[in-house]
């Protein structure tokens, strides 16, 4: 390497830090959407780097479906405690109790889609003018078209056909009253970049990402954890397997990977060798070819 | 080092290359991207299954790789790419970001957007058709946006019997009719067949007369570090960091991304536009306090020896080779909005970390991007039009010519009513 070469992870990091500093400068009340998954953990790490030695100048916001892995919630609380950052939690259960959304029924019921309503209410209640998200363009094809600075109208909706052109490093966060932005600082990262960065920076992540024994069942080719509120179909049975999470989301739609990877090195090797996409295990994306686009238009993450 | 670390050391030291592709389905652009992604294993099984199924549903003969990049429902329905799509793949040498844009003239703004951050441009020529109008258009956009490297892929060589004569004729034609007219630093030519994979990833056995590199080899080895400006220090201040903590009580740092030059402790600097001077006390990153040096494109925080008034929008520069400071700015433009320019109108302007307002003084000329002819008479400016204009700003900008620095030389105009980004500008001296 020559003297002023920079590797791809450092270049991506520099870009993400630049975007976070733009957010802190252009907006009055940002919030960082935090799920306890690896992407949001990396986002928080980048935010610490962007504003060090000052504290991160915005709170974390977690939309809790009530169907999360307990390990994720514990991890979230420990992280907030350790770094002295405010973590605001809003509950999908509250939106259900208020009659704003109706719980899905049947064996494939999931609260994943309901989160949108809770999220939009939270943004309004907290008067946030921007929500930082850990979405990446390599995750899903509708996301591949999303801007770093993504404008939302007063209903929180995304209009994919009418997005602002985004050139160079010039980000236009201008908006009218009642509108807000979603900003995605790690847009250009891939799953592999995230894992390599976690390894390079020695970032702590929940144990769910490493192999462990768990009672699981197979539904449409995807291994799922059986939480107490979930029902098995007739032909489904619980078996104990060595599994780990490749992504962490709502339990009802987070597919588990059969894996014995118990170190970051193992995980990186597994990601390098794997032949299916990260969201291949996400039941929420399988609902239709445009499932993500439709959810995003309504105001999803 | 363990075996893993040795293996990963390679991965961790990859460089990032951003390139743009412009073209329509007919040029074989999607096939070429599909080939690069597929041969570098960036297409996953579930993605492949999904597009195979979609192709069958549409009654198509071959697997339509364009379905991979057309992410929006409207795009799939109309069978066209409307927007810029970003695709990612990596080889052990480099990580690549492709800005894939449609090629037709009505999508000029998308091509300009994709080109703005690219290190390299891929221009596709159908070997049967040779240099055509859109070849000039795509090359012109690459030159306008100052993409340092252009790779001309002469595609469909399988349909001209892999003829060296055809390749050489097109190369000469391109050099005479395009290279001579445009300002591109580095132009390469590769004969390929995207469909069969000739000279894309693997060398072609059908073209033994060609002794140059394959397309992927070129992408992996283009020398890009020196495309950045390491000579003249430019740090646009983004954000001022003042921790309210005991241990950093007196800390006052100026956060920004180095846009040019190599900045070191002890260096004499000037803050523009105020003209106040000081010197660099330290360059910091979390976990990396007191760095020896920082350079583009790093995001850092600098501290100065003197307490002077600095805020967002100011620029920290070295004492020699200072940028221009002026309220009268002339720039080449591409109009990005369906709403035409209002002559004499007022717009918001974004330049580095500075926001000002401006008034349009004059439209100097427009360029017909199919012929490169200048038009000094027609002053109307609408969607996708390219030309040169002069404005006056409410406060001075601190800038370089775009040809010298793509970061300090670029700007955007924003409509004050709708807040839409309406114009991209590349500052002329």
Tab-separated table of N, CA and C in Angstrom, chain B residues 205-345:
chain	number	residue	atom	x	y	z
B	205	UNK	N	-10.119	-16.702	-25.717
B	205	UNK	CA	-9.347	-17.528	-26.651
B	205	UNK	C	-9.675	-17.166	-28.090
B	206	UNK	N	-10.771	-16.426	-28.253
B	206	UNK	CA	-11.199	-16.065	-29.604
B	206	UNK	C	-10.501	-14.819	-30.143
B	207	UNK	N	-9.774	-14.119	-29.262
B	207	UNK	CA	-9.118	-12.880	-29.702
B	207	UNK	C	-7.656	-12.902	-29.280
B	208	UNK	N	-6.903	-13.850	-29.857
B	208	UNK	CA	-5.490	-13.993	-29.470
B	208	UNK	C	-4.680	-12.766	-29.888
B	209	UNK	N	-5.212	-11.998	-30.843
B	209	UNK	CA	-4.517	-10.777	-31.283
B	209	UNK	C	-4.530	-9.685	-30.221
B	210	UNK	N	-5.409	-9.793	-29.230
B	210	UNK	CA	-5.502	-8.755	-28.194
B	210	UNK	C	-4.591	-9.124	-27.027
B	211	UNK	N	-3.586	-8.302	-26.760
B	211	UNK	CA	-2.675	-8.656	-25.666
B	211	UNK	C	-2.841	-7.733	-24.457
B	212	UNK	N	-3.905	-6.939	-24.450
B	212	UNK	CA	-4.154	-6.057	-23.293
B	212	UNK	C	-4.869	-6.795	-22.176
B	213	UNK	N	-5.168	-6.081	-21.087
B	213	UNK	CA	-5.827	-6.706	-19.928
B	213	UNK	C	-7.322	-6.960	-20.163
B	214	UNK	N	-7.886	-7.877	-19.393
B	214	UNK	CA	-9.336	-8.065	-19.408
B	214	UNK	C	-9.978	-6.886	-18.676
B	215	UNK	N	-11.296	-6.763	-18.839
B	215	UNK	CA	-12.004	-5.659	-18.197
B	215	UNK	C	-11.838	-5.711	-16.675
B	216	UNK	N	-12.029	-6.882	-16.086
B	216	UNK	CA	-11.950	-6.969	-14.625
B	216	UNK	C	-10.535	-6.640	-14.145
B	217	UNK	N	-9.525	-7.109	-14.889
B	217	UNK	CA	-8.147	-6.817	-14.506
B	217	UNK	C	-7.918	-5.301	-14.500
B	218	UNK	N	-8.440	-4.631	-15.526
B	218	UNK	CA	-8.318	-3.169	-15.600
B	218	UNK	C	-8.979	-2.505	-14.389
B	219	UNK	N	-10.200	-2.946	-14.084
B	219	UNK	CA	-10.926	-2.366	-12.953
B	219	UNK	C	-10.172	-2.601	-11.644
B	220	UNK	N	-9.507	-3.751	-11.571
B	220	UNK	CA	-8.774	-4.066	-10.340
B	220	UNK	C	-7.473	-3.281	-10.216
B	221	UNK	N	-6.923	-2.842	-11.361
B	221	UNK	CA	-5.580	-2.265	-11.319
B	221	UNK	C	-5.484	-0.796	-11.722
B	222	UNK	N	-6.573	-0.154	-12.100
B	222	UNK	CA	-6.513	1.288	-12.391
B	222	UNK	C	-5.901	1.988	-11.191
B	223	UNK	N	-4.975	2.895	-11.449
B	223	UNK	CA	-4.328	3.580	-10.332
B	223	UNK	C	-5.171	4.780	-9.929
B	224	UNK	N	-5.847	4.676	-8.786
B	224	UNK	CA	-6.838	5.705	-8.437
B	224	UNK	C	-6.405	6.615	-7.292
B	225	UNK	N	-5.439	6.185	-6.499
B	225	UNK	CA	-5.061	7.008	-5.336
B	225	UNK	C	-4.692	8.424	-5.760
B	226	UNK	N	-3.914	8.542	-6.821
B	226	UNK	CA	-3.436	9.863	-7.227
B	226	UNK	C	-4.495	10.724	-7.914
B	227	UNK	N	-5.697	10.171	-8.101
B	227	UNK	CA	-6.781	11.001	-8.622
B	227	UNK	C	-7.245	12.000	-7.562
B	228	UNK	N	-6.904	11.727	-6.319
B	228	UNK	CA	-7.269	12.670	-5.253
B	228	UNK	C	-6.211	13.763	-5.184
B	229	UNK	N	-6.610	14.917	-4.662
B	229	UNK	CA	-5.687	16.041	-4.579
B	229	UNK	C	-4.950	15.989	-3.238
B	230	UNK	N	-3.644	15.658	-3.279
B	230	UNK	CA	-2.864	15.604	-2.042
B	230	UNK	C	-1.975	16.834	-1.878
B	231	UNK	N	-2.154	17.839	-2.752
B	231	UNK	CA	-1.216	18.961	-2.683
B	231	UNK	C	-1.737	20.153	-1.880
B	232	UNK	N	-2.982	20.544	-2.073
B	232	UNK	CA	-3.461	21.768	-1.435
B	232	UNK	C	-4.495	21.490	-0.355
B	233	UNK	N	-4.152	21.843	0.878
B	233	UNK	CA	-5.010	21.502	2.018
B	233	UNK	C	-6.351	22.236	1.952
B	234	UNK	N	-7.425	21.444	2.025
B	234	UNK	CA	-8.784	21.987	2.058
B	234	UNK	C	-9.592	21.176	3.073
B	235	UNK	N	-10.039	21.816	4.139
B	235	UNK	CA	-10.945	21.138	5.083
B	235	UNK	C	-12.184	21.997	5.296
B	236	UNK	N	-13.277	21.677	4.612
B	236	UNK	CA	-14.522	22.407	4.875
B	236	UNK	C	-15.039	22.006	6.268
B	237	UNK	N	-15.271	22.998	7.126
B	237	UNK	CA	-15.710	22.696	8.496
B	237	UNK	C	-17.192	22.325	8.487
B	238	UNK	N	-17.452	21.111	9.004
B	238	UNK	CA	-18.813	20.590	8.991
B	238	UNK	C	-19.530	20.866	10.295
B	239	UNK	N	-18.771	20.776	11.388
B	239	UNK	CA	-19.397	20.709	12.702
B	239	UNK	C	-18.328	21.051	13.729
B	240	UNK	N	-18.713	21.826	14.744
B	240	UNK	CA	-17.742	22.168	15.790
B	240	UNK	C	-17.987	21.278	17.002
B	241	UNK	N	-16.921	20.619	17.457
B	241	UNK	CA	-17.055	19.673	18.572
B	241	UNK	C	-16.531	20.310	19.861
B	242	UNK	N	-17.447	20.481	20.824
B	242	UNK	CA	-17.074	21.025	22.127
B	242	UNK	C	-17.670	20.140	23.207
B	243	UNK	N	-16.937	19.144	23.667
B	243	UNK	CA	-17.498	18.216	24.653
B	243	UNK	C	-17.712	18.933	25.983
B	244	UNK	N	-18.857	18.720	26.600
B	244	UNK	CA	-19.082	19.306	27.931
B	244	UNK	C	-18.628	18.278	28.958
B	245	UNK	N	-17.348	17.924	28.913
B	245	UNK	CA	-16.824	16.908	29.828
B	245	UNK	C	-15.619	17.477	30.561
B	246	UNK	N	-15.406	17.007	31.767
B	246	UNK	CA	-14.283	17.463	32.577
B	246	UNK	C	-12.950	17.191	31.873
B	247	UNK	N	-12.778	15.963	31.448
B	247	UNK	CA	-11.457	15.580	30.926
B	247	UNK	C	-11.122	16.259	29.599
B	248	UNK	N	-12.140	16.747	28.890
B	248	UNK	CA	-11.877	17.463	27.640
B	248	UNK	C	-12.390	18.896	27.749
B	249	UNK	N	-12.147	19.495	28.892
B	249	UNK	CA	-12.765	20.778	29.210
B	249	UNK	C	-12.492	21.842	28.140
B	250	UNK	N	-11.248	21.931	27.703
B	250	UNK	CA	-10.883	23.002	26.772
B	250	UNK	C	-10.868	22.539	25.317
B	251	UNK	N	-11.380	21.349	25.088
B	251	UNK	CA	-11.324	20.802	23.733
B	251	UNK	C	-12.268	21.566	22.809
B	252	UNK	N	-11.734	22.022	21.687
B	252	UNK	CA	-12.568	22.643	20.658
B	252	UNK	C	-12.048	22.129	19.314
B	253	UNK	N	-12.818	21.259	18.695
B	253	UNK	CA	-12.346	20.618	17.462
B	253	UNK	C	-13.234	20.978	16.282
B	254	UNK	N	-12.618	21.038	15.109
B	254	UNK	CA	-13.373	21.334	13.898
B	254	UNK	C	-13.457	20.070	13.068
B	255	UNK	N	-14.673	19.550	12.977
B	255	UNK	CA	-14.861	18.261	12.313
B	255	UNK	C	-15.107	18.470	10.832
B	256	UNK	N	-14.477	17.644	10.008
B	256	UNK	CA	-14.713	17.746	8.575
B	256	UNK	C	-13.992	16.637	7.823
B	257	UNK	N	-14.345	16.510	6.563
B	257	UNK	CA	-13.713	15.516	5.715
B	257	UNK	C	-12.654	16.231	4.877
B	258	UNK	N	-11.439	15.704	4.887
B	258	UNK	CA	-10.359	16.359	4.142
B	258	UNK	C	-10.699	16.308	2.655
B	259	UNK	N	-10.817	17.495	2.040
B	259	UNK	CA	-11.193	17.552	0.618
B	259	UNK	C	-9.976	17.706	-0.277
B	260	UNK	N	-8.831	18.029	0.348
B	260	UNK	CA	-7.616	18.145	-0.447
B	260	UNK	C	-6.405	18.306	0.452
B	261	UNK	N	-5.244	17.861	-0.046
B	261	UNK	CA	-3.989	18.074	0.660
B	261	UNK	C	-3.751	17.097	1.799
B	262	UNK	N	-2.558	17.202	2.380
B	262	UNK	CA	-2.205	16.380	3.543
B	262	UNK	C	-2.009	17.342	4.703
B	263	UNK	N	-2.809	17.174	5.742
B	263	UNK	CA	-2.771	18.105	6.862
B	263	UNK	C	-1.983	17.491	8.016
B	264	UNK	N	-1.053	18.290	8.577
B	264	UNK	CA	-0.161	17.780	9.626
B	264	UNK	C	-0.099	18.764	10.787
B	265	UNK	N	0.152	18.253	11.997
B	265	UNK	CA	0.354	19.154	13.135
B	265	UNK	C	1.515	20.100	12.852
B	266	UNK	N	1.367	21.338	13.269
B	266	UNK	CA	2.429	22.320	13.071
B	266	UNK	C	2.248	23.155	11.815
B	267	UNK	N	1.395	22.659	10.899
B	267	UNK	CA	1.193	23.348	9.630
B	267	UNK	C	0.505	24.706	9.826
B	268	UNK	N	0.976	25.725	9.091
B	268	UNK	CA	0.317	27.040	9.120
B	268	UNK	C	-0.940	26.979	8.253
B	269	UNK	N	-2.035	27.516	8.795
B	269	UNK	CA	-3.286	27.482	8.033
B	269	UNK	C	-4.009	28.827	8.085
B	270	UNK	N	-4.866	29.028	7.100
B	270	UNK	CA	-5.727	30.205	7.056
B	270	UNK	C	-7.172	29.713	7.059
B	271	UNK	N	-8.036	30.465	7.738
B	271	UNK	CA	-9.457	30.117	7.731
B	271	UNK	C	-10.165	31.090	6.791
B	272	UNK	N	-10.852	30.542	5.813
B	272	UNK	CA	-11.555	31.389	4.847
B	272	UNK	C	-13.070	31.241	5.022
B	273	UNK	N	-13.858	32.286	4.765
B	273	UNK	CA	-13.449	33.550	4.143
B	273	UNK	C	-12.880	34.601	5.094
B	274	UNK	N	-12.791	34.354	6.425
B	274	UNK	CA	-12.375	35.432	7.335
B	274	UNK	C	-10.926	35.847	7.106
B	275	UNK	N	-10.055	34.925	6.709
B	275	UNK	CA	-8.646	35.244	6.492
B	275	UNK	C	-7.812	35.152	7.755
B	276	UNK	N	-8.408	34.746	8.887
B	276	UNK	CA	-7.652	34.593	10.130
B	276	UNK	C	-6.664	33.436	10.000
B	277	UNK	N	-5.506	33.560	10.658
B	277	UNK	CA	-4.487	32.517	10.518
B	277	UNK	C	-4.184	31.867	11.858
B	278	UNK	N	-3.698	30.630	11.772
B	278	UNK	CA	-3.284	29.888	12.963
B	278	UNK	C	-2.428	28.728	12.485
B	279	UNK	N	-2.193	27.758	13.358
B	279	UNK	CA	-1.536	26.540	12.891
B	279	UNK	C	-2.208	25.329	13.526
B	280	UNK	N	-1.998	24.180	12.893
B	280	UNK	CA	-2.670	22.948	13.346
B	280	UNK	C	-2.009	22.457	14.633
B	281	UNK	N	-2.829	22.289	15.677
B	281	UNK	CA	-2.315	21.774	16.950
B	281	UNK	C	-2.355	20.249	16.951
B	282	UNK	N	-3.459	19.697	16.446
B	282	UNK	CA	-3.569	18.234	16.436
B	282	UNK	C	-4.639	17.807	15.441
B	283	UNK	N	-4.510	16.572	14.973
B	283	UNK	CA	-5.517	15.964	14.104
B	283	UNK	C	-5.988	14.699	14.814
B	284	UNK	N	-7.300	14.596	15.048
B	284	UNK	CA	-7.820	13.504	15.883
B	284	UNK	C	-8.857	12.642	15.175
B	285	UNK	N	-8.868	11.374	15.575
B	285	UNK	CA	-10.013	10.496	15.357
B	285	UNK	C	-10.200	9.737	16.665
B	286	UNK	N	-11.395	9.237	16.943
B	286	UNK	CA	-11.585	8.431	18.147
B	286	UNK	C	-10.677	7.209	18.071
B	287	UNK	N	-9.932	6.951	19.118
B	287	UNK	CA	-9.025	5.811	19.114
B	287	UNK	C	-7.740	6.087	18.355
B	288	UNK	N	-7.570	7.301	17.868
B	288	UNK	CA	-6.424	7.630	17.030
B	288	UNK	C	-6.093	9.115	17.218
B	289	UNK	N	-5.907	9.478	18.520
B	289	UNK	CA	-5.637	10.879	18.826
B	289	UNK	C	-4.260	11.270	18.323
B	290	UNK	N	-4.090	12.525	18.020
B	290	UNK	CA	-2.788	13.039	17.586
B	290	UNK	C	-2.211	12.260	16.412
B	291	UNK	N	-2.934	12.230	15.326
B	291	UNK	CA	-2.464	11.555	14.114
B	291	UNK	C	-1.292	12.330	13.496
B	292	UNK	N	-0.443	11.601	12.775
B	292	UNK	CA	0.691	12.249	12.093
B	292	UNK	C	0.209	13.098	10.923
B	293	UNK	N	-0.809	12.597	10.234
B	293	UNK	CA	-1.276	13.290	9.044
B	293	UNK	C	-2.677	12.805	8.702
B	294	UNK	N	-3.434	13.656	8.023
B	294	UNK	CA	-4.742	13.234	7.497
B	294	UNK	C	-4.834	13.686	6.049
B	295	UNK	N	-5.537	12.898	5.246
B	295	UNK	CA	-5.587	13.169	3.807
B	295	UNK	C	-6.948	12.748	3.270
B	296	UNK	N	-7.299	13.148	2.045
B	296	UNK	CA	-8.604	12.759	1.492
B	296	UNK	C	-8.672	11.237	1.338
B	297	UNK	N	-9.796	10.603	1.555
B	297	UNK	CA	-11.100	11.161	1.937
B	297	UNK	C	-11.397	10.983	3.425
B	298	UNK	N	-10.401	11.114	4.299
B	298	UNK	CA	-10.625	10.827	5.717
B	298	UNK	C	-11.516	11.871	6.387
B	299	UNK	N	-12.338	11.410	7.326
B	299	UNK	CA	-13.116	12.298	8.190
B	299	UNK	C	-12.363	12.431	9.503
B	300	UNK	N	-11.999	13.651	9.864
B	300	UNK	CA	-11.191	13.864	11.062
B	300	UNK	C	-11.716	15.062	11.841
B	301	UNK	N	-11.052	15.361	12.961
B	301	UNK	CA	-11.322	16.567	13.722
B	301	UNK	C	-9.985	17.264	13.940
B	302	UNK	N	-9.880	18.533	13.569
B	302	UNK	CA	-8.609	19.238	13.779
B	302	UNK	C	-8.772	20.265	14.894
B	303	UNK	N	-7.671	20.431	15.627
B	303	UNK	CA	-7.621	21.481	16.650
B	303	UNK	C	-6.586	22.505	16.221
B	304	UNK	N	-6.828	23.777	16.529
B	304	UNK	CA	-5.895	24.840	16.145
B	304	UNK	C	-5.200	25.405	17.382
B	305	UNK	N	-4.044	26.033	17.162
B	305	UNK	CA	-3.280	26.621	18.267
B	305	UNK	C	-3.992	27.834	18.853
B	306	UNK	N	-4.698	28.585	18.015
B	306	UNK	CA	-5.303	29.821	18.483
B	306	UNK	C	-6.818	29.695	18.560
B	307	UNK	N	-7.388	30.444	19.495
B	307	UNK	CA	-8.850	30.467	19.586
B	307	UNK	C	-9.383	31.507	18.622
B	308	UNK	N	-9.870	31.054	17.486
B	308	UNK	CA	-10.451	32.013	16.556
B	308	UNK	C	-11.865	31.570	16.212
B	309	UNK	N	-12.632	32.492	15.695
B	309	UNK	CA	-14.043	32.235	15.443
B	309	UNK	C	-14.207	31.436	14.145
B	310	UNK	N	-14.607	30.194	14.289
B	310	UNK	CA	-14.800	29.332	13.118
B	310	UNK	C	-16.139	28.636	13.253
B	311	UNK	N	-16.898	28.572	12.179
B	311	UNK	CA	-18.138	27.807	12.255
B	311	UNK	C	-18.359	27.032	10.958
B	312	UNK	N	-19.429	26.236	10.949
B	312	UNK	CA	-19.776	25.448	9.775
B	312	UNK	C	-19.830	26.358	8.549
B	313	UNK	N	-19.270	25.874	7.460
B	313	UNK	CA	-19.276	26.652	6.228
B	313	UNK	C	-17.937	27.325	5.962
B	314	UNK	N	-17.106	27.456	7.015
B	314	UNK	CA	-15.758	27.992	6.812
B	314	UNK	C	-14.866	26.896	6.252
B	315	UNK	N	-13.734	27.307	5.662
B	315	UNK	CA	-12.798	26.307	5.150
B	315	UNK	C	-11.405	26.571	5.705
B	316	UNK	N	-10.773	25.499	6.229
B	316	UNK	CA	-9.402	25.595	6.710
B	316	UNK	C	-8.491	25.199	5.548
B	317	UNK	N	-7.552	26.098	5.168
B	317	UNK	CA	-6.696	25.834	4.007
B	317	UNK	C	-5.250	26.132	4.372
B	318	UNK	N	-4.323	25.580	3.576
B	318	UNK	CA	-2.912	25.883	3.800
B	318	UNK	C	-2.618	27.289	3.285
B	319	UNK	N	-1.493	27.846	3.738
B	319	UNK	CA	-1.195	29.220	3.367
B	319	UNK	C	-0.883	29.402	1.884
B	320	UNK	N	-0.243	28.392	1.290
B	320	UNK	CA	0.088	28.522	-0.136
B	320	UNK	C	-1.042	27.937	-0.995
B	321	UNK	N	-1.116	28.386	-2.226
B	321	UNK	CA	-2.150	27.914	-3.169
B	321	UNK	C	-3.557	27.964	-2.594
B	322	UNK	N	-3.961	29.141	-2.185
B	322	UNK	CA	-5.291	29.251	-1.577
B	322	UNK	C	-6.392	29.192	-2.639
B	323	UNK	N	-7.562	28.754	-2.226
B	323	UNK	CA	-8.696	28.720	-3.170
B	323	UNK	C	-9.211	30.128	-3.455
B	324	UNK	N	-10.115	30.248	-4.406
B	324	UNK	CA	-10.722	31.538	-4.714
B	324	UNK	C	-11.808	31.854	-3.697
B	325	UNK	N	-12.025	33.141	-3.465
B	325	UNK	CA	-13.116	33.583	-2.601
B	325	UNK	C	-13.880	34.639	-3.388
B	326	UNK	N	-15.142	34.358	-3.687
B	326	UNK	CA	-15.890	35.307	-4.519
B	326	UNK	C	-17.396	35.108	-4.385
B	327	UNK	N	-18.127	36.166	-4.717
B	327	UNK	CA	-19.592	36.076	-4.769
B	327	UNK	C	-20.082	35.899	-6.201
B	328	UNK	N	-19.180	36.056	-7.158
B	328	UNK	CA	-19.559	35.886	-8.563
B	328	UNK	C	-18.993	34.562	-9.058
B	329	UNK	N	-19.881	33.640	-9.387
B	329	UNK	CA	-19.460	32.278	-9.690
B	329	UNK	C	-19.945	31.888	-11.089
B	330	UNK	N	-19.035	31.354	-11.884
B	330	UNK	CA	-19.415	30.830	-13.190
B	330	UNK	C	-19.222	29.319	-13.165
B	331	UNK	N	-20.244	28.596	-13.603
B	331	UNK	CA	-20.115	27.134	-13.565
B	331	UNK	C	-20.835	26.469	-14.727
B	332	UNK	N	-20.322	25.294	-15.092
B	332	UNK	CA	-21.047	24.459	-16.040
B	332	UNK	C	-22.179	23.788	-15.277
B	333	UNK	N	-23.312	23.635	-15.928
B	333	UNK	CA	-24.456	23.105	-15.193
B	333	UNK	C	-25.124	21.953	-15.932
B	334	UNK	N	-25.840	21.152	-15.161
B	334	UNK	CA	-26.838	20.236	-15.723
B	334	UNK	C	-28.119	20.491	-14.956
B	335	UNK	N	-29.190	20.836	-15.655
B	335	UNK	CA	-30.471	21.119	-14.998
B	335	UNK	C	-31.171	19.793	-14.695
B	336	UNK	N	-31.576	19.608	-13.426
B	336	UNK	CA	-32.044	18.294	-12.969
B	336	UNK	C	-33.551	18.202	-12.792
B	337	UNK	N	-34.246	19.320	-12.980
B	337	UNK	CA	-35.647	19.365	-12.600
B	337	UNK	C	-36.575	19.519	-13.801
B	338	UNK	N	-37.799	18.996	-13.645
B	338	UNK	CA	-38.818	19.178	-14.674
B	338	UNK	C	-39.270	20.635	-14.738
B	339	UNK	N	-39.115	21.348	-13.623
B	339	UNK	CA	-39.469	22.770	-13.605
B	339	UNK	C	-38.301	23.556	-14.188
B	340	UNK	N	-38.549	24.328	-15.272
B	340	UNK	CA	-37.428	25.030	-15.909
B	340	UNK	C	-36.827	26.109	-15.016
B	341	UNK	N	-35.619	26.520	-15.351
B	341	UNK	CA	-34.955	27.610	-14.644
B	341	UNK	C	-35.734	28.905	-14.833
B	342	UNK	N	-35.822	29.683	-13.747
B	342	UNK	CA	-36.446	30.993	-13.832
B	342	UNK	C	-35.340	32.010	-14.101
B	343	UNK	N	-35.343	32.664	-15.270
B	343	UNK	CA	-34.279	33.636	-15.556
B	343	UNK	C	-34.289	34.742	-14.512
B	344	UNK	N	-33.132	35.070	-13.987
B	344	UNK	CA	-33.050	36.103	-12.954
B	344	UNK	C	-33.579	35.648	-11.607
B	345	UNK	N	-33.924	34.363	-11.492
B	345	UNK	CA	-34.541	33.843	-10.279
B	345	UNK	C	-33.555	33.679	-9.127
